[in-house]
Coordinates of C-alpha atoms and ligand atoms in Angstrom, one line a residue:
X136 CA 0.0 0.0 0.0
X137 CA 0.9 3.6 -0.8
X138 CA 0.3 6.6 1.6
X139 CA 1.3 10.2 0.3
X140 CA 1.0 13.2 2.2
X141 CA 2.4 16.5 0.7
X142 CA 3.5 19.0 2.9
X143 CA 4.5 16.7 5.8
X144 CA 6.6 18.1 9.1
X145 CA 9.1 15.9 9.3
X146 CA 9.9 16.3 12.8
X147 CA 8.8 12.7 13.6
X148 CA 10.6 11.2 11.6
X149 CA 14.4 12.7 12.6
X150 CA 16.0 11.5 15.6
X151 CA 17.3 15.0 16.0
X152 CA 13.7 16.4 15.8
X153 CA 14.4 19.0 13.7
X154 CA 11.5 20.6 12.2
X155 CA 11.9 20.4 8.6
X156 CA 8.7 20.5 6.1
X157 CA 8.7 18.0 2.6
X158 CA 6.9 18.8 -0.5
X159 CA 5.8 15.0 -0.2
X160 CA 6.0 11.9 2.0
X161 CA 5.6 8.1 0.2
X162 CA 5.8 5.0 2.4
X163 CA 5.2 2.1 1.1
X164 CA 5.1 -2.1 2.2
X165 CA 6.2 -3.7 -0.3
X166 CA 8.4 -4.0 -3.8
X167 CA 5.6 -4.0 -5.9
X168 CA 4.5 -0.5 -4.9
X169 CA 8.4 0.7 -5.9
X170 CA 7.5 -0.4 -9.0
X171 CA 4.1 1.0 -9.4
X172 CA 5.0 4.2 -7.9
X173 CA 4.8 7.4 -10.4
X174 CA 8.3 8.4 -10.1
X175 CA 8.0 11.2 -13.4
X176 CA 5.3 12.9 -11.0
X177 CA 7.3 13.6 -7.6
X178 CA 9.0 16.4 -6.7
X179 CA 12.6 16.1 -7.1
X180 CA 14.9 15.5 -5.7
X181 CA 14.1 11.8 -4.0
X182 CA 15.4 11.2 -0.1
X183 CA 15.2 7.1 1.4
X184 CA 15.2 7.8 4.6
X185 CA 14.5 4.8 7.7
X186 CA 14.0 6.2 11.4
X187 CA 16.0 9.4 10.5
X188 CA 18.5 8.5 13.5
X189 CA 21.6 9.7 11.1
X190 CA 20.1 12.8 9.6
X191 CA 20.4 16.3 10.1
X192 CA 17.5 18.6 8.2
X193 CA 19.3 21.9 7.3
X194 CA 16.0 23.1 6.3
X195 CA 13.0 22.5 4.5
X196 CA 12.9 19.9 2.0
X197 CA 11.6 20.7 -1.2
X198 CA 11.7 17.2 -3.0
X199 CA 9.8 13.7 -2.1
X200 CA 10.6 11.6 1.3
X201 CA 10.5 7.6 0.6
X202 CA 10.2 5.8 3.7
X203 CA 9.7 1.9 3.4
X204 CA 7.5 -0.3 5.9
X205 CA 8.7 -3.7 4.1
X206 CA 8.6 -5.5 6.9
X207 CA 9.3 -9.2 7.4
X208 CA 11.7 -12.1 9.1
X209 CA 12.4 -14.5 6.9
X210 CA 13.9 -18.1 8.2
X211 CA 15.3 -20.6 5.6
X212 CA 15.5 -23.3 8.4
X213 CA 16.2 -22.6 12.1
X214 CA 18.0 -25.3 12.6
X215 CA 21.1 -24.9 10.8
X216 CA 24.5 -23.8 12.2
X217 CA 25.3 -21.1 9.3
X218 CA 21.6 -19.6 9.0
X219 CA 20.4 -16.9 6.2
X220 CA 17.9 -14.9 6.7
X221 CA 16.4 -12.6 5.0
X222 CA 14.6 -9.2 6.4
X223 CA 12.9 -6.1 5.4
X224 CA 14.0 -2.7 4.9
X225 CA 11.9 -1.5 7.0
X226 CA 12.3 -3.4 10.1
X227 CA 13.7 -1.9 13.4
X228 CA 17.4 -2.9 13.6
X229 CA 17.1 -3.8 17.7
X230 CA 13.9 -5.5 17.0
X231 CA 15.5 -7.5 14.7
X232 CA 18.7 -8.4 16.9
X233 CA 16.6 -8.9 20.0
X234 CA 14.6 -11.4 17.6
X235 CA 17.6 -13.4 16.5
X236 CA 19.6 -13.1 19.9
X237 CA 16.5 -14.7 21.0
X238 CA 17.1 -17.4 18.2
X239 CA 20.3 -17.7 19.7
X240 CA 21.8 -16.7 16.4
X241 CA 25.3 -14.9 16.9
X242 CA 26.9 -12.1 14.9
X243 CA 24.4 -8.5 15.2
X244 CA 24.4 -9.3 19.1
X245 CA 27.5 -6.2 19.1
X246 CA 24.9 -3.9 17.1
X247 CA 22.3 -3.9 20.0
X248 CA 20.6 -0.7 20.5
X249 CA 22.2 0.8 17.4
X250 CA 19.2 3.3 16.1
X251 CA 17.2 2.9 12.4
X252 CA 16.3 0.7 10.6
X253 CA 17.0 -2.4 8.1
X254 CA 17.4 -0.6 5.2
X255 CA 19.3 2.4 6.7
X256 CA 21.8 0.1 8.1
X257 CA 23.5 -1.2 4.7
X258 CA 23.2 2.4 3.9
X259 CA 25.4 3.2 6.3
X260 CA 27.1 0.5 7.1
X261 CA 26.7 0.9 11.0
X262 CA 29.0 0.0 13.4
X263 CA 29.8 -1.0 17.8
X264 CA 31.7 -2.4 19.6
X265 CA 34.2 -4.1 16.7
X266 CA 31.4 -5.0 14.7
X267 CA 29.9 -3.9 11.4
X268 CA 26.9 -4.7 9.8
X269 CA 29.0 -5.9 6.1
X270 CA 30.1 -8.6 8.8
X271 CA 27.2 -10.4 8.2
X272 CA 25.6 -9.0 5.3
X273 CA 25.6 -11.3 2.2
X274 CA 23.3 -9.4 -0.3
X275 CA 21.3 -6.5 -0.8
X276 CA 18.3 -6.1 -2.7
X277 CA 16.8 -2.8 -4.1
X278 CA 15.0 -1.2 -6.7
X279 CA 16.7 1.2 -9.0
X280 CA 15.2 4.2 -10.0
X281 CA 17.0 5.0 -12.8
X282 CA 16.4 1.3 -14.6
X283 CA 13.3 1.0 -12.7
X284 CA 13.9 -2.7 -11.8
X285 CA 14.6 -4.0 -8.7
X286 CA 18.4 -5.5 -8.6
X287 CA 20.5 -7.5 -6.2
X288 CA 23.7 -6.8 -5.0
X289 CA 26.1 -9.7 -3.7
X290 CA 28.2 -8.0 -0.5
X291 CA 31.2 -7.5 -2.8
X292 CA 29.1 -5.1 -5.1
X293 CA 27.8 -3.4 -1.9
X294 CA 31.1 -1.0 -1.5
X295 CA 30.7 -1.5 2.2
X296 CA 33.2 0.7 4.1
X297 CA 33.5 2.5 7.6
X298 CA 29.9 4.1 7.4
X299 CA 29.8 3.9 3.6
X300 CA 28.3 2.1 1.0
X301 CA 27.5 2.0 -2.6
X302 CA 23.8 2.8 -1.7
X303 CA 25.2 6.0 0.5
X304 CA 27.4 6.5 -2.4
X305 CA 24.3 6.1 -5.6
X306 CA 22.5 9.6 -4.8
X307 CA 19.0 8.0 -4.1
X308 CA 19.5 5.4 -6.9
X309 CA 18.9 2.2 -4.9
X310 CA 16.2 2.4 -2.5
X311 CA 17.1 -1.0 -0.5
X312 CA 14.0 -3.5 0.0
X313 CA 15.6 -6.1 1.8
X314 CA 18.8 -7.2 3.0
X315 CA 20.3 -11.6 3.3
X316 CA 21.9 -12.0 6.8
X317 CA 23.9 -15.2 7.5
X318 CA 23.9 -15.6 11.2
X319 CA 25.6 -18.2 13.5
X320 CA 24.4 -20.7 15.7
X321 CA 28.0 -22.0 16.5
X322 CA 29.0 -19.4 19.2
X323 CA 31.5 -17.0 17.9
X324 CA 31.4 -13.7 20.4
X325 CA 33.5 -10.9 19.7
X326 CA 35.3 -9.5 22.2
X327 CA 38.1 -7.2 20.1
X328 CA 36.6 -3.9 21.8
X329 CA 38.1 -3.8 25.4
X330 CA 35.3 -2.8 27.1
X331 CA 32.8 -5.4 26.0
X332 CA 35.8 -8.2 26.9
X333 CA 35.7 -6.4 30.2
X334 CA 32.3 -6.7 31.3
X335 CA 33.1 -10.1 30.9
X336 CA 35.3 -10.2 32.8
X337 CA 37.7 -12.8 31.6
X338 CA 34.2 -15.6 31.2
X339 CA 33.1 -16.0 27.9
X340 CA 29.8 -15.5 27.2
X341 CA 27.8 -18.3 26.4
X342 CA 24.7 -16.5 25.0
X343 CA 24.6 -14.1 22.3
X344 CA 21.7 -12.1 24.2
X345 CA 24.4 -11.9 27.1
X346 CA 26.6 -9.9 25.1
X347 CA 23.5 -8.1 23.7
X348 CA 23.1 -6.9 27.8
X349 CA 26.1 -5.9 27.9
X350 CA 26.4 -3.9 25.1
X351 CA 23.0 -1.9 26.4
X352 CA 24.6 -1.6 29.6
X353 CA 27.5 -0.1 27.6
X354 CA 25.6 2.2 25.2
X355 CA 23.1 3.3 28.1
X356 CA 25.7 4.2 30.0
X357 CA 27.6 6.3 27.7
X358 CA 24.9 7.6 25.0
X359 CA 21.9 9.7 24.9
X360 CA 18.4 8.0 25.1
X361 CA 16.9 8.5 21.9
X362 CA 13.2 9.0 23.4
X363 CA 14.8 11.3 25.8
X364 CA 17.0 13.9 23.9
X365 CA 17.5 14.2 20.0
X366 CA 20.4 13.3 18.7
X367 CA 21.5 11.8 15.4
X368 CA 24.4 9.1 17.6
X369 CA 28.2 9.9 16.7
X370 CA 28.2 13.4 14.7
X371 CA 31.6 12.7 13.7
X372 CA 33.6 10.0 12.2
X373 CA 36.6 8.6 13.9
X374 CA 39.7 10.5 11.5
X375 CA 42.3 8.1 10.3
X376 CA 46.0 9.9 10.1
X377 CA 49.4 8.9 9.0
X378 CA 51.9 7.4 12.0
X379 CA 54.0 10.8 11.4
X380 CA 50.9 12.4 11.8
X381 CA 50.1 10.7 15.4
X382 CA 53.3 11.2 16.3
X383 CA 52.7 15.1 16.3
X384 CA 49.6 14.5 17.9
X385 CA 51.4 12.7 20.6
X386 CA 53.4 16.1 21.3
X387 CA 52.9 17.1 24.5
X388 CA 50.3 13.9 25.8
X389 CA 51.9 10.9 28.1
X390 CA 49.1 8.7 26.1
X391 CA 47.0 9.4 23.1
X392 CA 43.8 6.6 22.5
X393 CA 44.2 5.3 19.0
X394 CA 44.0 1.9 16.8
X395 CA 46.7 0.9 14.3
X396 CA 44.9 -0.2 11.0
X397 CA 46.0 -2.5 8.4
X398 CA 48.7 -1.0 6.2
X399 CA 49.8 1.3 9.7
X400 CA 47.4 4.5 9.3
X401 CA 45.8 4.8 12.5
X402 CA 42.7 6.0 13.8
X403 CA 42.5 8.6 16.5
X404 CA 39.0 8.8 18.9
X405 CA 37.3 12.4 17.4
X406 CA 35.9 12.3 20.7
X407 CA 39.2 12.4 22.5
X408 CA 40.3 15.5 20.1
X409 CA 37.0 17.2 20.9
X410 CA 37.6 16.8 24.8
X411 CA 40.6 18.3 24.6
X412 CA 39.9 20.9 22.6
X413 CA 37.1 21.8 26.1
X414 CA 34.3 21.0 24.2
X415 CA 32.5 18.5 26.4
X416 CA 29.3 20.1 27.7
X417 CA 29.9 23.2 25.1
X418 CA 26.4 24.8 24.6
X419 CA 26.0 26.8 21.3
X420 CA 21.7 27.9 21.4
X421 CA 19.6 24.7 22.0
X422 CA 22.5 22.4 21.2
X423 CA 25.2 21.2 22.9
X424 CA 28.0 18.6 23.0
X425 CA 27.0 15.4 24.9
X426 CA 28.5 15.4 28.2
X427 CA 29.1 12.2 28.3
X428 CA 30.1 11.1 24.9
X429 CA 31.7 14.4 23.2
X430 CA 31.3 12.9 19.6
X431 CA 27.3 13.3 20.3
X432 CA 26.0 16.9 19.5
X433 CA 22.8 16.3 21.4
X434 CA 19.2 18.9 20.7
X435 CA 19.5 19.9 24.8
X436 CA 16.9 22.3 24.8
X437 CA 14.4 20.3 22.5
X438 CA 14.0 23.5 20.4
X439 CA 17.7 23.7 18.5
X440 CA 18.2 25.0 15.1
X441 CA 19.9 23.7 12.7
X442 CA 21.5 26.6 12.4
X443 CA 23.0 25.8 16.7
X444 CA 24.0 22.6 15.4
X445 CA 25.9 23.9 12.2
X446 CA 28.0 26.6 14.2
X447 CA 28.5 24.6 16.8
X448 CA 29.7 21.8 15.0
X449 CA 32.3 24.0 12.7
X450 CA 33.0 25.8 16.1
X451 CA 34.5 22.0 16.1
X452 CA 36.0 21.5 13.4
X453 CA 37.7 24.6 13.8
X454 CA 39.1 24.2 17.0
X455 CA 40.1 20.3 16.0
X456 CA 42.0 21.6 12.8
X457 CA 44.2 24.2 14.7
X458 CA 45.3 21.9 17.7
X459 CA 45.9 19.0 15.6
X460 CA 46.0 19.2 12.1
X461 CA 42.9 16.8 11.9
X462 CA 40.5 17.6 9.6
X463 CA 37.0 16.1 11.4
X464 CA 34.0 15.1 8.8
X465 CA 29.8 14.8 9.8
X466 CA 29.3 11.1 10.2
X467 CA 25.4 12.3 10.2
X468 CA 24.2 13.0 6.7
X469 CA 23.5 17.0 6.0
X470 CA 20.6 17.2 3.9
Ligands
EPU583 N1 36.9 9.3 24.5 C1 37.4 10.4 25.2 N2 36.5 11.1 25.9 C2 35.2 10.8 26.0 C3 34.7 9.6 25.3 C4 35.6 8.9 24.6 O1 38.6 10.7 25.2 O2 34.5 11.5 26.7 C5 37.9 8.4 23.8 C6 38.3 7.3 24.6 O3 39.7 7.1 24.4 C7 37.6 6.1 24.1 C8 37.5 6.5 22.6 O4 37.3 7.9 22.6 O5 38.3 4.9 24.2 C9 36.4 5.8 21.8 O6 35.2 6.1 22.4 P1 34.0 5.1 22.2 O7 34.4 3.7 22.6 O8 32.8 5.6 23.0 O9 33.7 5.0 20.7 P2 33.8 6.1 19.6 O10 35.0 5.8 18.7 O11 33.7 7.5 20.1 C10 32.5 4.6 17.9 C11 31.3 4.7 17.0 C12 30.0 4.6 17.8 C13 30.0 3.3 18.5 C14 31.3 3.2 19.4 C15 31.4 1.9 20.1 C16 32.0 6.2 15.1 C17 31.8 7.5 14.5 N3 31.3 6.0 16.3 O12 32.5 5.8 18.7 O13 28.9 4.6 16.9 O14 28.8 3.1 19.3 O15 32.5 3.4 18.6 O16 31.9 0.9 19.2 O17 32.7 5.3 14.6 C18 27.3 6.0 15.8 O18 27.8 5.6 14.7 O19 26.3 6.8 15.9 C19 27.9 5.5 17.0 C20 27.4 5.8 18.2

C-alpha cells in the first residue's frame, strides 16, 4: 500500500527532531509499490530515509521523502549452524537483533541498541563495539530508480566501508528493499573492543543475548536515550592519520587513545580531540555537545536549530584543525 502526504513536518521522523517540512512523503510495504510508484510525477529530488536517526535537516525539504515499511523475518530453516535470513527494509534494527539473539543466532548481538532501521543500516554500514553490519551482510536487494527494476547486490558489489556504501554512495539510486543475513548458531562472540571483553570479565559469554546486555549496559551508560533527547548518535567520524601524523599529535600527551589499522594509518577517537579541545558540555543555542560522549551533538533544549547545530559543529572542526591538524567530517548526513 501507498500513503502520500504533501507538505509533511518531518519532525517525527528525525532522531534529531528537527522541524523540517517535505513537498511529499511516500511509504510504502512492499516492492511491488516501488515499481508502481509514479516516479516522473514527484517532486525532485528523491530522499530514502529509515527512522532518520543519522540525519540532520538543514531546512526544509523541497523534493519527495521515501520511507519503506517492508517488513518481514524470513527463516530458511532454524535449525542450521550457518543460517540466512532474509529481512525487510523497513524493520527496526534492535527488534530484529533482540529477535535473533533470542534465536540464539550470533553475529548483530555487538549492534544492539544501534538506532534505524534495516534498510538504513547497509546504507550506512553501522558499526559498535568491533562489529559492522557488512560482517554479516551477504546481499542487498533494491529497486533502482533509474532502470526502474529491482536489482540484487552480492556484499562485494555493496562498496561496504566505515559508514559507507554503494547505496550512500548512488544519490537515491537504490532504494534497498531487503537485506540476506547469515547468522551463527555455533557461538563466535566478539570480544576485540576492550570494554565489552571487560564486562566479561575474563568468562566468555555463552549466549549471544548476554553480550547483547552488555552492550546496552554499555551504550546506556555512555549515549543519549533517543526517546529522551534528540540526537542523530556519533556526529563525527573517527579521523584516520598517517603514524608521522600521530606522532605530532602525541606532542605534549603521556598517552594518546588510538587503533593501528592494516597498512599502519591509525585512527584517532574524534571524541578524545574534541575533549581536549574543552568542548564537552559546550552549549551553542539549543545544542550542545554530549556530556558524556563528546562525539554526540545532542538537541539539549528540544528547540535547536539547525542553524546551533551547524556553528557549533564547525565551532568544532575549527578548533580540531588548529590543535591538531585533523581535519573532522559529519558522520550524520547533512541534507
Ligand atoms: N573518549 C574520550 N573522551 C570521552 C569519550 C571517549 O577521550 O568522553 C575516547 C576514549 O579514548 C575512548 C575513545 O574515545 O576509548 C572511543 O570512544 P567510544 O568507545 O565511545 O567510541 P567512539 O569511537 O567514540 C564509535 C562509533 C560509535 C560506536 C562506538 C562503540 C563512530 C563514528 N562512532 O564511537 O557509533 O557506538 O564506537 O563501538 O565510529 C554511531 O555511529 O552513531 C555510534 C554511536
Amino acid at each position: 500500500m501507498i500513503k502520500k502526504l504533501e507538505n509533511y513536518d518531518l519532525s517525527a521522523h528525525n532522531s534529531f527532531r528537527m522541524k523540517a517540512v517535505c513537498a511529499l512523503y511516500v511509504e510504502y510495504d512492499s516492492p511491488k509499490d516501488l515499481e508502481q510508484m509514479p516516479w516522473d510525477e514527484f517532486p525532485k529530488p528523491l530522499l530514502s530515509i529509515g527512522s532518520g536517526s543519522n540525519i540532520l535537516f538543514t531546512g526544509d525539504f523541497p523534493g519527495t521523502v521515501l520511507h519503506s515499511a517492508i517488513k518481514y523475518t524470513k527463516y530458511v530453516d532454524l535449525g542450521m549452524d550457518d543460517l540466512p535470513i532474509a529481512v525487510g527494509a523497513g524493520v527496526t534494527v534492535d527488534d530484529f537483533i533482540a529477535e535473533v539473539c533470542g534465536h540464539g543466532l550470533w553475529g548483530m548481538e555487538n549492534l544492539s541498541l544501534i538506532p534505524g532501521e534495516i534498510g538504513a543500516s547497509v546504507v550506512q554500514n553501522i558499526g559498535a563495539y568491533g562489529a559492522e553490519m557488512k560482517d554479516v551482510v551477504t546481499g542487498v536487494s533494491c529497486y533502482d530508480v533509474v532502470e526502474r527494476r529491482m536489482v540484487k547486490f552480492p556484499t562485494p558489489q555493496c562498496g561496504f566501508a566505515y559508514r559507507d556504501s554503494l547505496f550512500k554512495q548512488s544519490d537515491g539510486r537504490y532504494i534497498v528493499t531487503g537485506v540476506l543475513v547469515r547468522l551463527s548458531r555455533k557461538p563466535r562472540p566478539n570480544l576485540s573492543y576492550k570494554g565489552l571483553a571487560e564486562s566479561f570479565g575474563g568468562v566468555m559469554p555463552e549466549t549471544p543475548t548476554q553480550v547483547r546486555e552488555a552492550v546496552i549496559a554499555l551504550r546506556n551508560g555512555k549515549l543519549p536515550d533517543p526517546k529522551e533527547i534528540g540526537s542523530a548518535g556519533s556526529f563525527f567520524k573517527n579521523p584516520v592519520v598517517t603514524a608521522a601524523h600521530f606522532a605530532k599529535i602525541c606532542e605534549g600527551y603521556a598517552t594518546v587513545p588510538h587503533f593501528v589499522l592494516e597498512g599502519g594509518m591509525i585512527k584517532v577517537p574524534a571524541a578524545w580531540m574534541i575533549e581536549q579541545c574543552g568542548f564537552k558540555g559546550a552549549v551553542q543555542g539549543g545544542a550542545a555537545v554530549y556530556e558524556k560522549q563528546p562525539l554526540v551533538i545532542v538537541n539539549a533544549s528540544g528547540t535547536a536549530s539547525a542553524q546551533d547545530v551547524l556553528t557549533l559543529e564547525n565551532r568544532i572542526i575549527s578548533a580540531v584543525r588548529e590543535r591538531f591538524g585533523v581535519e573532522l567530517h559529519p558522520e550524520v548526513v547533512h541534507i
